PDB file of C-alpha atoms and ligand atoms in Angstrom:
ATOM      1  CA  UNK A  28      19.744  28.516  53.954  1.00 54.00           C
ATOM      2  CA  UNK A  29      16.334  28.801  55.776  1.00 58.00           C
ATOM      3  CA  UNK A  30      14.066  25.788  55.631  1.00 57.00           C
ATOM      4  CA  UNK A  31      11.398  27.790  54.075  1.00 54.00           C
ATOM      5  CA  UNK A  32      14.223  28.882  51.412  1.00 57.00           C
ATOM      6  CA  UNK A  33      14.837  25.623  51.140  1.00 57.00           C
ATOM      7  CA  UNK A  34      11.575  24.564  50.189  1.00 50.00           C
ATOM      8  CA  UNK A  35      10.524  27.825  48.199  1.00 50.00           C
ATOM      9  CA  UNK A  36      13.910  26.606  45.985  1.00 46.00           C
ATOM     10  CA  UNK A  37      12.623  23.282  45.884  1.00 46.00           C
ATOM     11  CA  UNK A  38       9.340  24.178  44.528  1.00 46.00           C
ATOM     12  CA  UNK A  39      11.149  26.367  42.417  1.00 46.00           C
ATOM     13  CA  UNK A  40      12.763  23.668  40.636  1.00 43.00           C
ATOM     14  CA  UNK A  41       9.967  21.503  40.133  1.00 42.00           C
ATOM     15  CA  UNK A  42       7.867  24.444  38.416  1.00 43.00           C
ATOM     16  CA  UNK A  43      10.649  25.387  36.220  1.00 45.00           C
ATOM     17  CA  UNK A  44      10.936  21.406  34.997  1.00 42.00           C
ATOM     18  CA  UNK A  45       6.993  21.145  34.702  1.00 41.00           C
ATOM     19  CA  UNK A  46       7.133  24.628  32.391  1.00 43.00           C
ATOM     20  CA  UNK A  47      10.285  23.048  30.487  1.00 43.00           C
ATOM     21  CA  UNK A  48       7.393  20.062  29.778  1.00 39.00           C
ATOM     22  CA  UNK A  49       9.040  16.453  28.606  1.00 39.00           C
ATOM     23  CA  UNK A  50      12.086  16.526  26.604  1.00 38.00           C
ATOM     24  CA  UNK A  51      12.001  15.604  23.715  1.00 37.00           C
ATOM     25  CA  UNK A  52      14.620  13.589  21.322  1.00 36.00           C
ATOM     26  CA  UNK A  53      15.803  16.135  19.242  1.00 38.00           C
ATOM     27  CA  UNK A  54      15.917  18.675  22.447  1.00 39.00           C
ATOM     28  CA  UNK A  55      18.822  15.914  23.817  1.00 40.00           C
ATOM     29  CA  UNK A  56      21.113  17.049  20.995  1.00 46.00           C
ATOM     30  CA  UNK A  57      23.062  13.738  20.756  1.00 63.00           C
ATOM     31  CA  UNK A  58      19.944  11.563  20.763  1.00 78.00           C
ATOM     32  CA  UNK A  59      18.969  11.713  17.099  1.00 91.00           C
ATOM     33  CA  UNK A  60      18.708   9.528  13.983  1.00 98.00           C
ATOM     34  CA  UNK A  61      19.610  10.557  10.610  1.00 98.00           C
ATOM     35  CA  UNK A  62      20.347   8.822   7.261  1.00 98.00           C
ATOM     36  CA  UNK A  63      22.465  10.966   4.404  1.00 98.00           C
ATOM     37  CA  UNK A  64      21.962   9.779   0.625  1.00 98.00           C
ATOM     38  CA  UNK A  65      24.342  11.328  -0.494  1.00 97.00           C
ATOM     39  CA  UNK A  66      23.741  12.937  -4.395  1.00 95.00           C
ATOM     40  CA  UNK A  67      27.233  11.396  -5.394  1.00 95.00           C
ATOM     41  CA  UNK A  68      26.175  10.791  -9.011  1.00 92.00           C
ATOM     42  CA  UNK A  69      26.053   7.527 -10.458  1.00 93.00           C
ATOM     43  CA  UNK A  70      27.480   6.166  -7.210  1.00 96.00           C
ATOM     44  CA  UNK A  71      26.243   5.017  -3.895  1.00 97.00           C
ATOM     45  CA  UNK A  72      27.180   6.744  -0.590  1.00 98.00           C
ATOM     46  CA  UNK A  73      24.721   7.248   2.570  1.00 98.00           C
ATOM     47  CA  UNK A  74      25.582   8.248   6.356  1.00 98.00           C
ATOM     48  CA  UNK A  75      23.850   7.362   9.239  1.00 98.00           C
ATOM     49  CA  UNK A  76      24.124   9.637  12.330  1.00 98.00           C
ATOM     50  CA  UNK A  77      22.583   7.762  15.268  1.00 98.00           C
ATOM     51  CA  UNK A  78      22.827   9.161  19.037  1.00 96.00           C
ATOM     52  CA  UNK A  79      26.261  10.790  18.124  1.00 95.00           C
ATOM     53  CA  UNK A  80      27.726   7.318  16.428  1.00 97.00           C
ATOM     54  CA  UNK A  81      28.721   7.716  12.497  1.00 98.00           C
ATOM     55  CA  UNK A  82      28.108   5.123  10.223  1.00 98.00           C
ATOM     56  CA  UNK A  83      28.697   5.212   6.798  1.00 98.00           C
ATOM     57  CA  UNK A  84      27.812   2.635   3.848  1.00 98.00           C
ATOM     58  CA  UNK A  85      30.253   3.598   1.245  1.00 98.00           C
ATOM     59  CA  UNK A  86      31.311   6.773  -0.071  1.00 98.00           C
ATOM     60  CA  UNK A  87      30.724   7.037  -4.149  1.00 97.00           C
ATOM     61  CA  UNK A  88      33.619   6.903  -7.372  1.00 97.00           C
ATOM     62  CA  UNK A  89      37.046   8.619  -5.963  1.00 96.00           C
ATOM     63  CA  UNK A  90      36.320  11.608  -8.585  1.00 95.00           C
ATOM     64  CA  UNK A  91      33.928  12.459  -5.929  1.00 94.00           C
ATOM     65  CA  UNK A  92      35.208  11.812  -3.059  1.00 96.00           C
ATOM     66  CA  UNK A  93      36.465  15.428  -1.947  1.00 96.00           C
ATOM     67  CA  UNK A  94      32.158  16.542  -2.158  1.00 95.00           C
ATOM     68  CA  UNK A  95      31.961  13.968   0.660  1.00 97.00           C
ATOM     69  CA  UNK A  96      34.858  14.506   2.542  1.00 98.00           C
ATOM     70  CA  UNK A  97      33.552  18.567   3.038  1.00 97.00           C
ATOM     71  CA  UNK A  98      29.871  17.287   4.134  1.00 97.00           C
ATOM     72  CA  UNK A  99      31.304  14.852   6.531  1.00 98.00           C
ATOM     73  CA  UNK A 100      33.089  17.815   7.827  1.00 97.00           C
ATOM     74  CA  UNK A 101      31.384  20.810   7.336  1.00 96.00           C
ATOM     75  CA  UNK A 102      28.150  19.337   6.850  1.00 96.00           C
ATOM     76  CA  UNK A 103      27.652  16.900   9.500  1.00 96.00           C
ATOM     77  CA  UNK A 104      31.150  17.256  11.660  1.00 96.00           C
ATOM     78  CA  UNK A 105      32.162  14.305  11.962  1.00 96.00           C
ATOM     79  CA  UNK A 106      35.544  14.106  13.318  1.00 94.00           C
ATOM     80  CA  UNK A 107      35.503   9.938  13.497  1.00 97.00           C
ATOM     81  CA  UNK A 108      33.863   7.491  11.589  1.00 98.00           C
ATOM     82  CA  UNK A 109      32.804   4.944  13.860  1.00 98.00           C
ATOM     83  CA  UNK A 110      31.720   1.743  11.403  1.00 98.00           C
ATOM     84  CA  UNK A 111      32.391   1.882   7.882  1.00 98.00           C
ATOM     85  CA  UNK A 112      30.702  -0.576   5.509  1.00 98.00           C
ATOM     86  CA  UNK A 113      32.532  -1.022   1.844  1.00 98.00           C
ATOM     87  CA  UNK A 114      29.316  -2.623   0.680  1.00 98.00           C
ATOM     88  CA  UNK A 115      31.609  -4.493  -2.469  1.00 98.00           C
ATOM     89  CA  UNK A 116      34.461  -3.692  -4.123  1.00 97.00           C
ATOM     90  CA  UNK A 117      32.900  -1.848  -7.294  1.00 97.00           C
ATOM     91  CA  UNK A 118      34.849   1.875  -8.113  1.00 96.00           C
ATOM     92  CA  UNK A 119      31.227   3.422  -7.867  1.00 96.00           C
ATOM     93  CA  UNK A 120      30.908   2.237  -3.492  1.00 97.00           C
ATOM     94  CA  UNK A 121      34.393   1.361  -2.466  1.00 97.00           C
ATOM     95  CA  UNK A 122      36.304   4.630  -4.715  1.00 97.00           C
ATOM     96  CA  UNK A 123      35.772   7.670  -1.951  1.00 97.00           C
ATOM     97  CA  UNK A 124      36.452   5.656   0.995  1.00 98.00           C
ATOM     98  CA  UNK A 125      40.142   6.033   0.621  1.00 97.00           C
ATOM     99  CA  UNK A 126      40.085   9.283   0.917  1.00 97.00           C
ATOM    100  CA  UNK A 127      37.070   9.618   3.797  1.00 98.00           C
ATOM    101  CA  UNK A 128      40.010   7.428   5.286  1.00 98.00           C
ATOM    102  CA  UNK A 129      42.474   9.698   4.608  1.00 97.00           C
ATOM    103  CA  UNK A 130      40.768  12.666   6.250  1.00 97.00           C
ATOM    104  CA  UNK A 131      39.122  10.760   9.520  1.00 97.00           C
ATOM    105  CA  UNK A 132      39.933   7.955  11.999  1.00 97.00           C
ATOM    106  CA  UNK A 133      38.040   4.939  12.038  1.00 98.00           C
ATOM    107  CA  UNK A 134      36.531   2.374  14.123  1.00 98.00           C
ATOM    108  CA  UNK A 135      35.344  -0.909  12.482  1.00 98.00           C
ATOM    109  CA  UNK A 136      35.924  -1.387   8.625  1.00 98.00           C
ATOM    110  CA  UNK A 137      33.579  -3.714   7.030  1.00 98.00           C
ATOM    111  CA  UNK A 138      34.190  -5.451   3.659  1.00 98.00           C
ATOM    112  CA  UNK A 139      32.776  -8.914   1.954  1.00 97.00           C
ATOM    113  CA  UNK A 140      36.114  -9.526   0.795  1.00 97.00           C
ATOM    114  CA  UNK A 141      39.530  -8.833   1.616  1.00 97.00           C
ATOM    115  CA  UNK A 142      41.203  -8.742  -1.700  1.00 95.00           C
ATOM    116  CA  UNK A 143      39.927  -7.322  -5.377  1.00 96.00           C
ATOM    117  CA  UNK A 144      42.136  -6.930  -8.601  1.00 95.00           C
ATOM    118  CA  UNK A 145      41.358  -3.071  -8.919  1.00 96.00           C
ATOM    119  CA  UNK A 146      43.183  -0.234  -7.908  1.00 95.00           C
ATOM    120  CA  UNK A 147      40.512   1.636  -6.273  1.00 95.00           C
ATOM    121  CA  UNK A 148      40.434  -1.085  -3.846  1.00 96.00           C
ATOM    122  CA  UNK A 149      44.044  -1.623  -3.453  1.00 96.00           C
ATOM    123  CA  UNK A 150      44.071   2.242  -2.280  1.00 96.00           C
ATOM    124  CA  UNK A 151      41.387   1.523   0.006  1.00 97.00           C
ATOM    125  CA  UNK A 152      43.167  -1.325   1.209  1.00 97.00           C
ATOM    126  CA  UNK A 153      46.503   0.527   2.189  1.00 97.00           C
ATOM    127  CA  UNK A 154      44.334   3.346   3.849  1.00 97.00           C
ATOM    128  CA  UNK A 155      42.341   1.089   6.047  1.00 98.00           C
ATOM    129  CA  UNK A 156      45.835  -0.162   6.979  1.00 97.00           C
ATOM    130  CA  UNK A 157      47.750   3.389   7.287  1.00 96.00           C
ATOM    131  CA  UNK A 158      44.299   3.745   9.637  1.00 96.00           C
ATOM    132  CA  UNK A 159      45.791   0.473  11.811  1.00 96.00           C
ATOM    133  CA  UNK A 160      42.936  -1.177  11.047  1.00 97.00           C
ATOM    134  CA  UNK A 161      42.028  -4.239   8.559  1.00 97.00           C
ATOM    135  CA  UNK A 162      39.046  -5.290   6.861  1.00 98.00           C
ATOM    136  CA  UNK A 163      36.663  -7.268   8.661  1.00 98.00           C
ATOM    137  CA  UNK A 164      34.215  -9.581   6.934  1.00 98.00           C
ATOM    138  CA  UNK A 165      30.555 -10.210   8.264  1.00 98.00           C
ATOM    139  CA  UNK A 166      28.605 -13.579   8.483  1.00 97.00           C
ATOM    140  CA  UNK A 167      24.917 -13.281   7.824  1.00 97.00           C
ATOM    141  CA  UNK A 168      23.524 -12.586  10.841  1.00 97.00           C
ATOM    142  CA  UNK A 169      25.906 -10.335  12.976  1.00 98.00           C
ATOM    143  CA  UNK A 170      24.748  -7.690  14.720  1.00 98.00           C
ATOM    144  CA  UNK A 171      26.112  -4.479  16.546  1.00 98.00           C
ATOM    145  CA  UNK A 172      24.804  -1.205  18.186  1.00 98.00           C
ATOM    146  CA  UNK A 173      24.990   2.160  16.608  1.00 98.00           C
ATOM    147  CA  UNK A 174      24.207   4.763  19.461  1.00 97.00           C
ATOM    148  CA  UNK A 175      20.243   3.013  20.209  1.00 96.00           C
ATOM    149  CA  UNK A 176      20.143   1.885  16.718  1.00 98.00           C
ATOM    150  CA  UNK A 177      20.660  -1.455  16.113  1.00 98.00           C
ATOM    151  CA  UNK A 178      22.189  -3.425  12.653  1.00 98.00           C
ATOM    152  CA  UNK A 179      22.509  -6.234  11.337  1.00 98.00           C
ATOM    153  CA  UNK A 180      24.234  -7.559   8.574  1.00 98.00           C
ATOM    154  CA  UNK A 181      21.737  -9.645   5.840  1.00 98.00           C
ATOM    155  CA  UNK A 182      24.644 -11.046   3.725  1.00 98.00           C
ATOM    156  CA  UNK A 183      26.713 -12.881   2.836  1.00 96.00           C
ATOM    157  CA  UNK A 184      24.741 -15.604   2.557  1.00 96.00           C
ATOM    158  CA  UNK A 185      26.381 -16.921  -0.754  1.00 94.00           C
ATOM    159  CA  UNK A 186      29.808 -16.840  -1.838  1.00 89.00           C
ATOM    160  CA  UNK A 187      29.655 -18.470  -5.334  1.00 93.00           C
ATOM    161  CA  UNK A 188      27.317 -15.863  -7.083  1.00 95.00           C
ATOM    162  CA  UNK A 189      28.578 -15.281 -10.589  1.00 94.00           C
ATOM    163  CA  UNK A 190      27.452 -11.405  -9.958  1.00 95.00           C
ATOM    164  CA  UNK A 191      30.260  -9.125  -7.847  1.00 95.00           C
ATOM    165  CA  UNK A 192      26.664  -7.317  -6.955  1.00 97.00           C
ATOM    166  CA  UNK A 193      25.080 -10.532  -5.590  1.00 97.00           C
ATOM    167  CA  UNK A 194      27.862 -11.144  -3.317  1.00 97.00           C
ATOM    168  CA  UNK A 195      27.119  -6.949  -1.585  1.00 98.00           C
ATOM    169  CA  UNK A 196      26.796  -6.782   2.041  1.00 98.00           C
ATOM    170  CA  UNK A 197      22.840  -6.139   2.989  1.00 98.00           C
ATOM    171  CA  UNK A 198      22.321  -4.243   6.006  1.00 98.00           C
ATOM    172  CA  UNK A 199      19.095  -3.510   8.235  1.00 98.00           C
ATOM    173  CA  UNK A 200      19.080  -0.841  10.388  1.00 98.00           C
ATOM    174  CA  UNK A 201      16.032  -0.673  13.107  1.00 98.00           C
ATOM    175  CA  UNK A 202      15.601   2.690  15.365  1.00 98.00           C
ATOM    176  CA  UNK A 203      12.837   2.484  17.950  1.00 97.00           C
ATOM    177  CA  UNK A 204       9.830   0.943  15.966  1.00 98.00           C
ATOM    178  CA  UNK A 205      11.484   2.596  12.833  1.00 98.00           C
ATOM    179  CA  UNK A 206      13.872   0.313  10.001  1.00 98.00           C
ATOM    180  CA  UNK A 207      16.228   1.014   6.962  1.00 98.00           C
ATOM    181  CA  UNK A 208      17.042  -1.616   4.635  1.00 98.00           C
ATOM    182  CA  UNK A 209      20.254  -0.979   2.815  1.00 98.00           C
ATOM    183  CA  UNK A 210      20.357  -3.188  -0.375  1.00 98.00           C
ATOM    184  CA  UNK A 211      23.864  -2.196  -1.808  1.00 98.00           C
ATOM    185  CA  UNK A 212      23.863  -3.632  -5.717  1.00 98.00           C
ATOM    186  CA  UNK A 213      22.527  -6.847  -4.543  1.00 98.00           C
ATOM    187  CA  UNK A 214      20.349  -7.929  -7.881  1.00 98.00           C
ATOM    188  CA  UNK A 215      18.102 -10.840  -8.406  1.00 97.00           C
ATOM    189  CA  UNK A 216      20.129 -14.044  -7.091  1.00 97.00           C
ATOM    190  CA  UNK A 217      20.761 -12.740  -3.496  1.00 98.00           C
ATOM    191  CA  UNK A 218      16.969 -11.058  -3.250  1.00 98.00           C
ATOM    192  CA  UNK A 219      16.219 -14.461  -3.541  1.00 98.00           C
ATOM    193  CA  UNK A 220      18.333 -15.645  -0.684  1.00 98.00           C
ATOM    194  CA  UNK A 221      17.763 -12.809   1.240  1.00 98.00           C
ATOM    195  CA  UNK A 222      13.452 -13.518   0.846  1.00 98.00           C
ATOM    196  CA  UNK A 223      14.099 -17.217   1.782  1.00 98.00           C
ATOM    197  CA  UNK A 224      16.395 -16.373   4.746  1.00 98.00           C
ATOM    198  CA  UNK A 225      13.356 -13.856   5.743  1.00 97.00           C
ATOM    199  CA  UNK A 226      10.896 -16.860   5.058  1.00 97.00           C
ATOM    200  CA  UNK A 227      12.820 -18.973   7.246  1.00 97.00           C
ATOM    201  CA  UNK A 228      13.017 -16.205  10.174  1.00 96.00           C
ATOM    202  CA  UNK A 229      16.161 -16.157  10.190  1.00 96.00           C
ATOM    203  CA  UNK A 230      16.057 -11.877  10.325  1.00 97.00           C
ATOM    204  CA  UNK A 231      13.074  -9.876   9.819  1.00 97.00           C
ATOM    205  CA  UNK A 232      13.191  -8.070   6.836  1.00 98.00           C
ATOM    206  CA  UNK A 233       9.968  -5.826   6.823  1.00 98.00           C
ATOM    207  CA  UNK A 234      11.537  -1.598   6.541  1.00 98.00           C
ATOM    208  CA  UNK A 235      10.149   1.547   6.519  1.00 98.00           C
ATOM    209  CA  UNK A 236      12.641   2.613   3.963  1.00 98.00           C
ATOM    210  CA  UNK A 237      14.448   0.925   1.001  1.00 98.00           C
ATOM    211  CA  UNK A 238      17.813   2.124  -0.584  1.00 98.00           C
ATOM    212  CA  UNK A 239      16.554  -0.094  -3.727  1.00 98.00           C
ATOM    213  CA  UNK A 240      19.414  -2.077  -5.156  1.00 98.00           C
ATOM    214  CA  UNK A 241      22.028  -1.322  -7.885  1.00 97.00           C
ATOM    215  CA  UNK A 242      20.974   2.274  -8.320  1.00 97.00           C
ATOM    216  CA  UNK A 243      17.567   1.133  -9.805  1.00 96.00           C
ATOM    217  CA  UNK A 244      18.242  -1.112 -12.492  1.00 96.00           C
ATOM    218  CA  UNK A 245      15.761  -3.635 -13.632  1.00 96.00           C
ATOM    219  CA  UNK A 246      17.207  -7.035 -12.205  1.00 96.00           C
ATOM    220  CA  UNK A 247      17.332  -5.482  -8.607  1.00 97.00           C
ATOM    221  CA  UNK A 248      14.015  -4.670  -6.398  1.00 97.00           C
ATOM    222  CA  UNK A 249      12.235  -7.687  -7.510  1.00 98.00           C
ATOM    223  CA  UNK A 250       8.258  -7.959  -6.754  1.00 98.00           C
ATOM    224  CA  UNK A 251       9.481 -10.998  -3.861  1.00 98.00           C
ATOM    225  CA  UNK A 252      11.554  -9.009  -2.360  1.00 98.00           C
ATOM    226  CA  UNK A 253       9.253  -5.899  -1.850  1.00 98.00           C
ATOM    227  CA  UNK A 254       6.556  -7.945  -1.182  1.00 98.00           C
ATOM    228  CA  UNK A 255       8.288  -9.177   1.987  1.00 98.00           C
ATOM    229  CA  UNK A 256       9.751  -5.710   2.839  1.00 98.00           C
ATOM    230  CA  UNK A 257       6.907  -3.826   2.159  1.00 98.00           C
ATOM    231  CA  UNK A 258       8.501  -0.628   2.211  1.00 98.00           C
ATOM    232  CA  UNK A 259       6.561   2.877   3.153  1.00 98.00           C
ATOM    233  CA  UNK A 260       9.435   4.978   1.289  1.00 98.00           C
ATOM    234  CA  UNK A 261      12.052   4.010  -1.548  1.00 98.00           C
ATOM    235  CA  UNK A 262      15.678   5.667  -2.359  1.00 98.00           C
ATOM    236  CA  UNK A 263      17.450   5.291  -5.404  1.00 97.00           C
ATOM    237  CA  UNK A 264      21.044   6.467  -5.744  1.00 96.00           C
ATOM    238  CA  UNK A 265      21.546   7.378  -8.948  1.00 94.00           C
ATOM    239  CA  UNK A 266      23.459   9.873 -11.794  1.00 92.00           C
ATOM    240  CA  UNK A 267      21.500  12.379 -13.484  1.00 88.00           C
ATOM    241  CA  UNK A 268      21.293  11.685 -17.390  1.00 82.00           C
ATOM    242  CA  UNK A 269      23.559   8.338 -16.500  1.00 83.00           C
ATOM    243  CA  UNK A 270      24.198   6.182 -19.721  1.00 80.00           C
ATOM    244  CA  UNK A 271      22.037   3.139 -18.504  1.00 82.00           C
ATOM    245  CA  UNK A 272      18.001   4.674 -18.625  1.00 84.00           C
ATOM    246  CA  UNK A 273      18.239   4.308 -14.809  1.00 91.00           C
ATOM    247  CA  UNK A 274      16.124   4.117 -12.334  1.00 94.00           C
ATOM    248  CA  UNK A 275      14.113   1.554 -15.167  1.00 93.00           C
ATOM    249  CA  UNK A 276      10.473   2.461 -15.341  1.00 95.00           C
ATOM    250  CA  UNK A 277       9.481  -1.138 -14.603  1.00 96.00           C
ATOM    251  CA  UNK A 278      11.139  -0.523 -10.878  1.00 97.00           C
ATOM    252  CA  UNK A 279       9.313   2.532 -10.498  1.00 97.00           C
ATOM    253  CA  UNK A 280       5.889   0.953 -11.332  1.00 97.00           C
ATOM    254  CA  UNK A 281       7.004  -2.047  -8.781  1.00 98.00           C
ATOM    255  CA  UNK A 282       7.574   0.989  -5.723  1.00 97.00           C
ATOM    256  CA  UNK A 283       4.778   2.339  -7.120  1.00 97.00           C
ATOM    257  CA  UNK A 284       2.809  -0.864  -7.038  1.00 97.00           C
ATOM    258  CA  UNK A 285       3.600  -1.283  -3.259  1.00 97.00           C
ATOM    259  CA  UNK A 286       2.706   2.595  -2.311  1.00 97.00           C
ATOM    260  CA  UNK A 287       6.196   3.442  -1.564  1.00 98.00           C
ATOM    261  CA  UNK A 288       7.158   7.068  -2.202  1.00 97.00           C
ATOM    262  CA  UNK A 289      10.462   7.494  -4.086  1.00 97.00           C
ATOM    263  CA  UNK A 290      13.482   9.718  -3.501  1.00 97.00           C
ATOM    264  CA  UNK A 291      15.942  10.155  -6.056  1.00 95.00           C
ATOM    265  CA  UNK A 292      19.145  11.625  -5.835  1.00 95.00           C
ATOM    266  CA  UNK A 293      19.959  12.593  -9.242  1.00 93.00           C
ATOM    267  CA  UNK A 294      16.303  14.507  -9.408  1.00 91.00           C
ATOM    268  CA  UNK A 295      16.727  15.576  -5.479  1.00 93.00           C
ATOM    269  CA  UNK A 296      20.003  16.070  -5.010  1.00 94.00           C
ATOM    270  CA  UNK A 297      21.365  14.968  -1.322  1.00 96.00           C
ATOM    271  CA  UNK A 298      18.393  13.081   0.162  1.00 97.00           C
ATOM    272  CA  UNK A 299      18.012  13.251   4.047  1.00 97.00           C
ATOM    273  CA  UNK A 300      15.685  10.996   6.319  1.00 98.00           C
ATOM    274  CA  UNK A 301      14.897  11.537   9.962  1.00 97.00           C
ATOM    275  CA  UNK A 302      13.310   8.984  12.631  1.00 98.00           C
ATOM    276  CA  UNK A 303      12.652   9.730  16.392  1.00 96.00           C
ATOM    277  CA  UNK A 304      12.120   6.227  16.666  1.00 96.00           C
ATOM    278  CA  UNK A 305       8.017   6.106  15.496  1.00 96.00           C
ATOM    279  CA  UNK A 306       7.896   8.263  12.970  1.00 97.00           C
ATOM    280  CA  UNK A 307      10.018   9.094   9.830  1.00 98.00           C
ATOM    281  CA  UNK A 308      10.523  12.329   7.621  1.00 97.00           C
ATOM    282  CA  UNK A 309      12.534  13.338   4.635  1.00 97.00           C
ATOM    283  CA  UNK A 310      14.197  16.791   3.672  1.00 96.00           C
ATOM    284  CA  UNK A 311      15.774  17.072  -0.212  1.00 93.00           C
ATOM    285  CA  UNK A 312      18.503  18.951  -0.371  1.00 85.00           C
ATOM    286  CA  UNK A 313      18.587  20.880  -3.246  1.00 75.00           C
ATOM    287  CA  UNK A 314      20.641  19.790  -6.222  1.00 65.00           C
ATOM    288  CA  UNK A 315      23.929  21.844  -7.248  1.00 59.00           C
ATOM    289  CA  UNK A 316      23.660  22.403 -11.159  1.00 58.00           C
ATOM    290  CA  UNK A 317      27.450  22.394 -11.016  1.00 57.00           C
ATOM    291  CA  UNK A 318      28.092  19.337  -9.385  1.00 50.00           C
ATOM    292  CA  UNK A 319      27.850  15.853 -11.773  1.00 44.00           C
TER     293      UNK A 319
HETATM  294 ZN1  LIG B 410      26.870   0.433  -7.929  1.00 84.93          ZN
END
C-alpha cells in the first residue's frame, strides 16, 4: 500500500469512529445492569444480570418454579447461574431453586444455614449437591464482584432471633453511583441491627431501590430503617388477592412518606429495573391473567 493510501485509510478510520460518536453501555451488549422481580405470586424471586454475570436471590414456592425456569431461559438466556442467594429457608424463597438447579449449573450457592427440617429445603439441599457444590454461609460484611457490580452481604448479624425471617440474608448491590437493597423477609428485629450496623459504618446502607421486606407486611420496612436508606423507588413481591391484606396500607403510607415510588408485582406483574450506573429506570411487564 501507498503512503498516501495509507494515510487516506488512516483518516478513514478515525472519521468513521468520530461518526460512530462514544459508545455507549448498552451499545457494549455485555455491559449492562438489570434486576428481574419476578411476579412469582406470593413468593419472592429477583435476577440480577450485571455485565453478563447472573445472580439470582431466590426463586419463589416450587409450584412455580417451571414460570422461572422458562424466563431464565427463554427470557433472559441464561445458560449458568453464577451466584445464587437462598435468602432463608422458607417454601415461598428457597422452593424453585431446586429446580433452577436442576435445569442450570451453578457457581457459588449462598444460604444462612445449612440444614432446615422441611422438605423443600432438603430437595434444595441434594440439588446444590447433585450440582457438586455445597452451601456456603456469609458473615456480615463479605463482599464479591458481579460483572462491575459490587455486593455485599448485610446479614447475618444475629443468630438467636426467634423469627426464621430475622435471621434472612440482606444484600446491597451498588452499580456505578447506582444501589439495590435486597431485604429478603427480614422484619423488625434485624432492621434494627441492620440501622445500628449502618450507624456504626460498618456498610453504607443508603439505595436507590428497596425490595421492602417480607412481601410488605406491617412489621417489616420500619420508619428507622427507611429513614437511613432513603430509598428513591420501592418493590414489593407479593400475591395478588393473597390471604394476609398485603402489602399493609401502613407500609405504603411509610414509602409514601419517604417519596419512594412503588412497584408491585401482584398489580404489575414481572417488574424490571435498569441502571447504566447514574441513572435508573423501570419497565412492568404486563401481568398474565392466567398465571397465580
Ligand atoms: Zn417470604
Amino acid at each position: 500500500m501507498r503512503r498516501t493510501q495509507r494515510i487516506g485509510l488512516v483518516i478513514f478510520i478515525l472519521l468513521a469512529l468520530v461518526l460512530a460518536g462514544p459508545v455507549s453501555l448498552a451499545d457494549q451488549g455485555a455491559q449492562r445492569f438489570e434486576v428481574h422481580f419476578l411476579d412469582v405470586g406470593q413468593a419472592d424471586c429477583a435476577v440480577i444480570l450485571s455485565d453478563g454475570r447472573v445472580m439470582m436471590i431466590d426463586g419463589g414456592e416450587a409450584a412455580g418454579s417451571g414460570l422461572v425456569v422458562t424466563y431464565l431461559r427463554d427470557v433472559l438466556h441464561v445458560s449458568h447461574i453464577d451466584v445464587m442467594v437462598s435468602t432463608h429457608p422458607h417454601d415461598d424463597h428457597a422452593g424453585g431453586l431446586c429446580a433452577v438447579l436442576g435445569e442450570f449449573t451453578v457457581g457459588e450457592v449462598f444460604s444462612p444455614v445449612t440444614e432446615y427440617a422441611s422438605e423443600v429445603f432438603d430437595a434444595f439441599l441434594r440439588q446444590v449437591g447433585m450440582r457438586g457444590r455445597s452451601l456456603r454461609v456469609p458473615e456480615a460484611g463479605d463482599s464479591f464482584s458481579l460483572g462491575s457490580a459490587w455486593v455485599q452481604f448485610l446479614t447475618p448479624l444475629r443468630a438467636d432471633y426467634p423469627l426464621e425471617n430475622d435471621r434472612s440474608l440482606v444484600l446491597r448491590v451498588t452499580y456505578g453511583a447506582t444501589s439495590f437493597l435486597f431485604m429478603a423477609d427480614a422484619e423488625q428485629g434485624a432492621e434494627e441491627d441492620i440501622v445500628r450496623a449502618g450507624l456504626e459504618k460498618r456498610y453504607e446502607l443508603r439505595s436507590d431501590v428497596i425490595k421492602a421486606g417480607h412481601h410488605g407486611w406491617g412489621t417489616s420496612t420500619t420508619p428507622g430503617l427507611l429513614e437511613a436508606v432513603r430509598p428513591k423507588y420501592a418493590v414489593i413481591s407479593v400475591g395478588e388477592k393473597n390471604n394476609s391484606y398485603l402489602p399493609f396500607l401502613d407500609v405504603l403510607a411509610r414509602l409514601s412518606a419517604v417519596q419512594a415510588r412503588i412497584f408491585r408485582t401482584d398489580i404489575m406483574g414481572n417488574v424490571v429495573c435498569f441502571s447504566d450506573g447514574e441513572r435508573i429506570s423501570f419497565r412492568i411487564e404486563k401481568k398474565d391473567p392466567n398465571l397465580f
